[in-house]
mmCIF file of C-alpha atoms in Angstrom:
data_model
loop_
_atom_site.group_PDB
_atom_site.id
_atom_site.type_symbol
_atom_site.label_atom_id
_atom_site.label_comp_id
_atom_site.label_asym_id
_atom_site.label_seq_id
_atom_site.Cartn_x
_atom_site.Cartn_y
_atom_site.Cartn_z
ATOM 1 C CA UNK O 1 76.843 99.708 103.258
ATOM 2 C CA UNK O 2 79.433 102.348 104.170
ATOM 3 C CA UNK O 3 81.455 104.204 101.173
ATOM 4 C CA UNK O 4 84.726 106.296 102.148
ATOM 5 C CA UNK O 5 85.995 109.135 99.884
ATOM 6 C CA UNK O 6 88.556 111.581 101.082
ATOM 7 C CA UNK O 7 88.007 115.086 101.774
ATOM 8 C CA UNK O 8 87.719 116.978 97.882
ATOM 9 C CA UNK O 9 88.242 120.385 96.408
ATOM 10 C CA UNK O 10 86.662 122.885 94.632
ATOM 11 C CA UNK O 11 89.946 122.047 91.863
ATOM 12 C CA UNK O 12 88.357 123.936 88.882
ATOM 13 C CA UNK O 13 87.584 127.068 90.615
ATOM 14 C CA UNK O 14 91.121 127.178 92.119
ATOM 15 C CA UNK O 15 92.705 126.453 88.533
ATOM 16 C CA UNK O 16 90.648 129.282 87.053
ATOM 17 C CA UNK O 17 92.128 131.760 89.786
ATOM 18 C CA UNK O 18 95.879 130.561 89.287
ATOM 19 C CA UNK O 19 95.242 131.143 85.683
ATOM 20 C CA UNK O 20 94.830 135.074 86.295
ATOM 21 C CA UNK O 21 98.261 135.189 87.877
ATOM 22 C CA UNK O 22 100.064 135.533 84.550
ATOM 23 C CA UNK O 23 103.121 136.735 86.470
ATOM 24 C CA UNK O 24 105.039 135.932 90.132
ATOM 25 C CA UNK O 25 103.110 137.804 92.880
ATOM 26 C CA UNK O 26 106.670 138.279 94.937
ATOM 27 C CA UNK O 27 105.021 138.629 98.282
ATOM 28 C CA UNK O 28 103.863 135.099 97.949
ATOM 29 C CA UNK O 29 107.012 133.380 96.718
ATOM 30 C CA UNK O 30 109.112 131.377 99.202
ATOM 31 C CA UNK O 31 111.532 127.892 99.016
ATOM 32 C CA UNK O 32 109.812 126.549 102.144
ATOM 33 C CA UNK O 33 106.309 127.735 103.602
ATOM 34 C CA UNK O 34 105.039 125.815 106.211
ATOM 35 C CA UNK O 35 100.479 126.840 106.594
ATOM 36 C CA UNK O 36 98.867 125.893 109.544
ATOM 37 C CA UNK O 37 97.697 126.252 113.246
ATOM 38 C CA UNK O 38 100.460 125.660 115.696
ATOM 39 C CA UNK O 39 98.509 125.298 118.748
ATOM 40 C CA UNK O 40 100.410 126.924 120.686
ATOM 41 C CA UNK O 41 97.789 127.599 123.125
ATOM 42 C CA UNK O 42 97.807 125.094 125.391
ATOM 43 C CA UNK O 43 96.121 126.014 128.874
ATOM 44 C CA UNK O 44 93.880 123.718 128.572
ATOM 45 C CA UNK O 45 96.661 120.693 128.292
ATOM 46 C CA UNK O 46 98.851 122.840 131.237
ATOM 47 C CA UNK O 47 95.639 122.939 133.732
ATOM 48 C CA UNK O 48 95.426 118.746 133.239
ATOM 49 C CA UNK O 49 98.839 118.154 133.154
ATOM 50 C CA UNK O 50 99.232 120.424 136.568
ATOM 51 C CA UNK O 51 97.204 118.577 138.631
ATOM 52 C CA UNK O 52 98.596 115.189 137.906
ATOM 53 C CA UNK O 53 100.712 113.319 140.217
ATOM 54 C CA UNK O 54 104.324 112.776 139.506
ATOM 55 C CA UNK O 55 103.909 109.253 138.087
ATOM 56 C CA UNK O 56 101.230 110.319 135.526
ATOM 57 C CA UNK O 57 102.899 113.203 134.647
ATOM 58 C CA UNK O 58 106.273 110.851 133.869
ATOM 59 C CA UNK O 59 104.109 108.683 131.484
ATOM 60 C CA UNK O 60 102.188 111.240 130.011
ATOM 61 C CA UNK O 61 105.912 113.392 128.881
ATOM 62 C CA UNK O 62 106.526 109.475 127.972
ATOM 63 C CA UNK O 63 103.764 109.461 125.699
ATOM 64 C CA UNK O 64 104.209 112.860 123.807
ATOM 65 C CA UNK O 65 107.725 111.759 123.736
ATOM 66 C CA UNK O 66 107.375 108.814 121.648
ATOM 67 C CA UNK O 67 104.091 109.957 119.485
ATOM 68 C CA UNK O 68 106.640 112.649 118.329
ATOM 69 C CA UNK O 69 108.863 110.456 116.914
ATOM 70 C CA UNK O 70 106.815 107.903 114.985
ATOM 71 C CA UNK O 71 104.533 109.507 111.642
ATOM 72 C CA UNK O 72 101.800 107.748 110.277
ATOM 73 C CA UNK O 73 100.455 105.838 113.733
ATOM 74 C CA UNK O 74 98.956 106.649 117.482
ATOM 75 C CA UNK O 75 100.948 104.976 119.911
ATOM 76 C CA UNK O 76 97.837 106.334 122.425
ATOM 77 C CA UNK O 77 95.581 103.630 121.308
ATOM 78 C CA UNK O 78 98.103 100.960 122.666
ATOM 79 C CA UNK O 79 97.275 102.632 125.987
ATOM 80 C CA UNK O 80 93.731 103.028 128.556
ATOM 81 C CA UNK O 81 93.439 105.849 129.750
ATOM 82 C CA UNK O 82 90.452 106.820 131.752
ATOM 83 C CA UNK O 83 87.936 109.492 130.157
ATOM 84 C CA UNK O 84 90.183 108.872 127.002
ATOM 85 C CA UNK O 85 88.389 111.335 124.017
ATOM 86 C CA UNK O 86 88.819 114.207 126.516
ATOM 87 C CA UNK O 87 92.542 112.913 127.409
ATOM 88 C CA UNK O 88 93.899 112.247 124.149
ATOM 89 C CA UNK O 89 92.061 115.297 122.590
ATOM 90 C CA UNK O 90 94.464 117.293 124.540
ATOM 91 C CA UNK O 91 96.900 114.948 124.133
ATOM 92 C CA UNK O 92 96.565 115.279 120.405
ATOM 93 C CA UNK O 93 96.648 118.613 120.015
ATOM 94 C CA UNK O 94 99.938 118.955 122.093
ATOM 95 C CA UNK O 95 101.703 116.499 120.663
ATOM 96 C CA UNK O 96 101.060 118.191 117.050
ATOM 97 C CA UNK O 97 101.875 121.614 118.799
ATOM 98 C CA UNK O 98 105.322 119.709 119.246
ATOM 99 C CA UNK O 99 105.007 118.574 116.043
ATOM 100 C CA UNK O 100 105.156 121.272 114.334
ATOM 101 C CA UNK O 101 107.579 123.965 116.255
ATOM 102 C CA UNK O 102 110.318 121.340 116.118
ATOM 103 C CA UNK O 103 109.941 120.439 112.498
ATOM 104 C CA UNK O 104 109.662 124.224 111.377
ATOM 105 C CA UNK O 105 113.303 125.319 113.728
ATOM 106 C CA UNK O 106 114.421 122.211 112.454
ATOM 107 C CA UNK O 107 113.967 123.552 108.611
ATOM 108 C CA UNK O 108 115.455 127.167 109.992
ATOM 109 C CA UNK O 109 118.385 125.389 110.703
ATOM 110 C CA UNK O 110 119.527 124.841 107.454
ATOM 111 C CA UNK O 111 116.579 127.158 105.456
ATOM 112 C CA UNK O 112 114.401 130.430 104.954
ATOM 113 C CA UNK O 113 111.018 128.800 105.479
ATOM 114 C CA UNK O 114 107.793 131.520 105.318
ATOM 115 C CA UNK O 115 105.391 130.594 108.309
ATOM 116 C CA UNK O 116 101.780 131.334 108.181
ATOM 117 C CA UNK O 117 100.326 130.696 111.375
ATOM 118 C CA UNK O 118 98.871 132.601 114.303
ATOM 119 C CA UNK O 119 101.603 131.995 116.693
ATOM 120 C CA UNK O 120 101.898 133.016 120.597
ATOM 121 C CA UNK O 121 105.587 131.564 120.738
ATOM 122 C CA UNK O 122 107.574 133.884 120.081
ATOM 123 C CA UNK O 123 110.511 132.316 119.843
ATOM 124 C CA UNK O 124 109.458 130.953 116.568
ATOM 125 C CA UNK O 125 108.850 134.523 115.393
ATOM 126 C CA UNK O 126 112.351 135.955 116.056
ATOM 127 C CA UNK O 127 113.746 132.986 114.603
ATOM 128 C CA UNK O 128 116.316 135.279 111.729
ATOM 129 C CA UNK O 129 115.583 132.567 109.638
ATOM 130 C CA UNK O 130 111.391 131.951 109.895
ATOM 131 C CA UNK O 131 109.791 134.855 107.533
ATOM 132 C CA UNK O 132 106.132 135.071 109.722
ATOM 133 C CA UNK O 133 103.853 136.376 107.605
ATOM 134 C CA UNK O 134 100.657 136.206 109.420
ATOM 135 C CA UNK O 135 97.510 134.578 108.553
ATOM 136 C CA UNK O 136 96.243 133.941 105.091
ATOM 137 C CA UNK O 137 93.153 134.376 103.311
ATOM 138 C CA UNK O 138 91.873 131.007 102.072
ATOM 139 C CA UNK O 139 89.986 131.177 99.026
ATOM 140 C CA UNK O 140 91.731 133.255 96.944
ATOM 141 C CA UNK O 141 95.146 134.051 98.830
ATOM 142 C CA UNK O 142 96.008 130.359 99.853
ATOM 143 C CA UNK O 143 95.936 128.451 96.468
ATOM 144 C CA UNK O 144 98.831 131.503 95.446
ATOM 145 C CA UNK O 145 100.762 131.026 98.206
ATOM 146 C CA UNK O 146 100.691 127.020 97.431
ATOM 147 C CA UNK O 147 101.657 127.443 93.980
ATOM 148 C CA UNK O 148 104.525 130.192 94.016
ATOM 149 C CA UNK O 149 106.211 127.777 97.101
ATOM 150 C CA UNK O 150 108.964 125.296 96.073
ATOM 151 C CA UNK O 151 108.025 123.418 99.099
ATOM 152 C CA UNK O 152 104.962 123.080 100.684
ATOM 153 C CA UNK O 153 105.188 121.227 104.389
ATOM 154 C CA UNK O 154 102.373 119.843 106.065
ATOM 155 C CA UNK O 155 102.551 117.928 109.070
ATOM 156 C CA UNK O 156 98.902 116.724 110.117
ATOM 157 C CA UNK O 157 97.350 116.710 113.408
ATOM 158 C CA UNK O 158 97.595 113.783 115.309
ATOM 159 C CA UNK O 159 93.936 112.966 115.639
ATOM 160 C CA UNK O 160 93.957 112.293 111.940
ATOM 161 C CA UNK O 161 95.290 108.983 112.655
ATOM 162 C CA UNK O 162 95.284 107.527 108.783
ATOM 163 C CA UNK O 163 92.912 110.353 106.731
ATOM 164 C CA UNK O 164 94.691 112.633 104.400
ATOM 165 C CA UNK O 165 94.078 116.513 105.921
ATOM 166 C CA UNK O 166 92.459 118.968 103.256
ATOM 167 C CA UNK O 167 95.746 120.990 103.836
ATOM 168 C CA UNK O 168 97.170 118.423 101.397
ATOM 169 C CA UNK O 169 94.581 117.891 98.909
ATOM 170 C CA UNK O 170 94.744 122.172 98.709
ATOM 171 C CA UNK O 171 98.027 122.128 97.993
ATOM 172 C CA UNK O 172 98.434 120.052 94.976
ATOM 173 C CA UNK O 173 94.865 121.149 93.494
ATOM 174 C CA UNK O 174 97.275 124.568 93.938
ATOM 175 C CA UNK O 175 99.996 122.660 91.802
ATOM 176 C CA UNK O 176 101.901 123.177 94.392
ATOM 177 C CA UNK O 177 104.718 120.422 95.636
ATOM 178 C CA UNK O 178 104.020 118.921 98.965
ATOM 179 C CA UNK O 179 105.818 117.163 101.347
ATOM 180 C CA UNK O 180 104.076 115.700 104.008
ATOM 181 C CA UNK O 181 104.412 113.366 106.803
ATOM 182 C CA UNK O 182 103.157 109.834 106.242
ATOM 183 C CA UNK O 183 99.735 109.475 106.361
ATOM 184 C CA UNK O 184 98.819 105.910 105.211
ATOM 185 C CA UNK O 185 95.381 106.916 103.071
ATOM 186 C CA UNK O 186 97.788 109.326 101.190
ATOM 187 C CA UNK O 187 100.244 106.338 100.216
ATOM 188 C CA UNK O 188 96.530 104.494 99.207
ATOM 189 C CA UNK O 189 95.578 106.972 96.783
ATOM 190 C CA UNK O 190 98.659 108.714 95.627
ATOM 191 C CA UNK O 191 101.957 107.944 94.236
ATOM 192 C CA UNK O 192 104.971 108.949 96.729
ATOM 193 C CA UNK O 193 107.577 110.430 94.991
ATOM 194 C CA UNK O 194 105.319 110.951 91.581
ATOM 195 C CA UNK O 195 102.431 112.930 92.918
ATOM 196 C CA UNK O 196 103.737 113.857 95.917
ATOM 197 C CA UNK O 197 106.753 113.116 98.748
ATOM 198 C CA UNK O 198 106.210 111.851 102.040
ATOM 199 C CA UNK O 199 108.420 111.713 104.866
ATOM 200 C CA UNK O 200 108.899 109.486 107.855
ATOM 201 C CA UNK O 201 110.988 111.257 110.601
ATOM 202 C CA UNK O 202 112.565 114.595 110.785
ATOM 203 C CA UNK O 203 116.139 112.919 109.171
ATOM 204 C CA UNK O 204 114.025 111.687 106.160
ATOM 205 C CA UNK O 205 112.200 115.313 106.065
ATOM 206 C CA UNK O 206 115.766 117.509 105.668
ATOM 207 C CA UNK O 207 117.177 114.995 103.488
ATOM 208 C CA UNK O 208 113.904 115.140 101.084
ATOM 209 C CA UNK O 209 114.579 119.091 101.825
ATOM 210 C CA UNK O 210 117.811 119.014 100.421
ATOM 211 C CA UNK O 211 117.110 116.709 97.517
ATOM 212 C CA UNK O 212 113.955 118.530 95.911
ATOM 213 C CA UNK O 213 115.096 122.233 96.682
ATOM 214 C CA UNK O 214 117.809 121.589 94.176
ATOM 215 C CA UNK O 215 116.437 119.275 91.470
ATOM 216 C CA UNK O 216 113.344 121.716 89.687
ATOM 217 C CA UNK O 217 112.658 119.741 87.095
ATOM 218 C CA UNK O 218 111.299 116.919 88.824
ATOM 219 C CA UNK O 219 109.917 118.876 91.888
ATOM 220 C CA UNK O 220 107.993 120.517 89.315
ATOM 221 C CA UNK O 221 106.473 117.537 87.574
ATOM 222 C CA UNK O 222 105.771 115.671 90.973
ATOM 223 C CA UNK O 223 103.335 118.944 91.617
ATOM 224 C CA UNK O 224 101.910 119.053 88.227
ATOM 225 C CA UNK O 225 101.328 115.531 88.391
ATOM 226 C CA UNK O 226 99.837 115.792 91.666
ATOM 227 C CA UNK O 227 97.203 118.677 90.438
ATOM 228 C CA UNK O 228 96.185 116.568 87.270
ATOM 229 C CA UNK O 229 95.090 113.916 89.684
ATOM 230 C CA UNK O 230 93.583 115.505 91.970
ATOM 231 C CA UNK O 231 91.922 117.216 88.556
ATOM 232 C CA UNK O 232 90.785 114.020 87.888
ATOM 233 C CA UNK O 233 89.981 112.133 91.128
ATOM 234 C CA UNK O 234 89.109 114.785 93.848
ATOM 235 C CA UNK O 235 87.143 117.909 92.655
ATOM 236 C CA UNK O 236 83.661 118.624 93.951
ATOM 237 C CA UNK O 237 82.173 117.262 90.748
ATOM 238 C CA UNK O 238 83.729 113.967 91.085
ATOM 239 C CA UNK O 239 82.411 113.450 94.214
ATOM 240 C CA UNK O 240 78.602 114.464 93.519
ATOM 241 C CA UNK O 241 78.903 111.988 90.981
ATOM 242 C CA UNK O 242 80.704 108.678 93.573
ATOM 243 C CA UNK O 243 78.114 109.727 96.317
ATOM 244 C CA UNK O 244 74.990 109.562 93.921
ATOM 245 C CA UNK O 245 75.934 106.470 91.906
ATOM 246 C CA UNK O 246 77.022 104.959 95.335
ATOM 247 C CA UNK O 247 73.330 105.828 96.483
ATOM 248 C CA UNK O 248 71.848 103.955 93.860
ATOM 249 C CA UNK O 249 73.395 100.615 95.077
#
């Protein structure tokens, strides 16, 4: 038999350190804060792509193309492509790299957003309207950061084809409100729009943007909703307890 539980947090530990934080900790407070690795470095895509021929290199810009425009599936499986984990690996990781530098100047069109990444484009640094504030620390920096941010964006790699990344599940153990591209797992074992908001292209992203950056109240009970399940479904102890009773069967 096979059992499947989503990557868990350590939810009590994280609620115990919020609790300490009895006031605003200003250098952590943004409207939009977009976490994560851009993967920006991308020799190792540039050295395979270089030494393609002109038709491969059509259908591979093809390919990134259209992945970037469709959330929640990989339009690579529909597609053999010789040595494929090593291929799409790459492929993955540029195609999130994409991801994620069009969706964040897309939000600095219209928004401050607070970037903490590890960036070597720099054009996303002198954006006047990206606040870069370096890297983070996780364990007792991160969970802050989540919870003093009206908006918390995650877009998830693309070799997470259905899985929900732990970005999200740290985010609302955070009580913080996330907004995250469709991931179909997340859909499975949350609520959109009561635990949590999903979008489903970059239109659908801005408009959610707009929409929950001006109505607190229920941005606020979306998060807090989204913390008292994960509370209740997805700390550490729950899990010790599904894997050993699953054990027993």
């Amino acid at each position: 038999n096979v059992f499947h539980i989503p990557l868990v947090v350590n939810a009590g530990r994280i609620k115990k350190l919020l609790d300490k934080y009895t006031t605003a900790d200003t250098s952590k407070t943004s409207d939009i804060t977009f976490m994560g690795n851009l993967y920006t470095d991308n020799s190792n895509y540039e050295n395979f792509y270089n030494i393609m021929d002109d038709y491969t290199k059509g259908l591979i810009d093809a390919l990134v193309n259209v992945q970037g425009l469709y959330q929640g599936t990989c339009v690579l499986d529909e597609f053999r492509i010789n040595d494929s984990d090593v291929v799409k690996n790459l492929l993955y990781k540029k195609i999130s790299s994409n991801d994620r530098l069009r969706i964040i100047k897309r939000i600095a069109e219209h928004y401050n957003i607070v970037l903490y990444s590890n960036p070597r484009d720099n054009s996303i640094i002198s954006n006047k309207n990206v606040d870069y504030r370096g890297v983070v620390e996780y364990y007792n920096n991160m969970p802050v950061v989540f919870n003093h941010s009206k908006i918390n964006i995650n877009t998830t790699i693309r070799s997470i084809h259905t899985g929900i990344p732990l970005r999200c599940m740290d985010i609302m153990a955070a009580g913080g409100f996330l907004l995250s591209n469709y991931q179909e797992e997340l859909g499975e074992l949350f609520t959109d729009g009561e635990d949590m908001v999903m979008f489903y292209d970059d239109g659908d992203m801005t408009r959610k943007i707009d929409y929950y950056i001006s109505h607190d109240e229920e941005r606020k009970q979306i998060a807090a909703n989204g913390q008292k399940k994960i509370l209740r479904n997805y700390d550490y102890s729950k899990a010790w307890k599904y894997i050993l009773m699953s054990a027993k069967r």
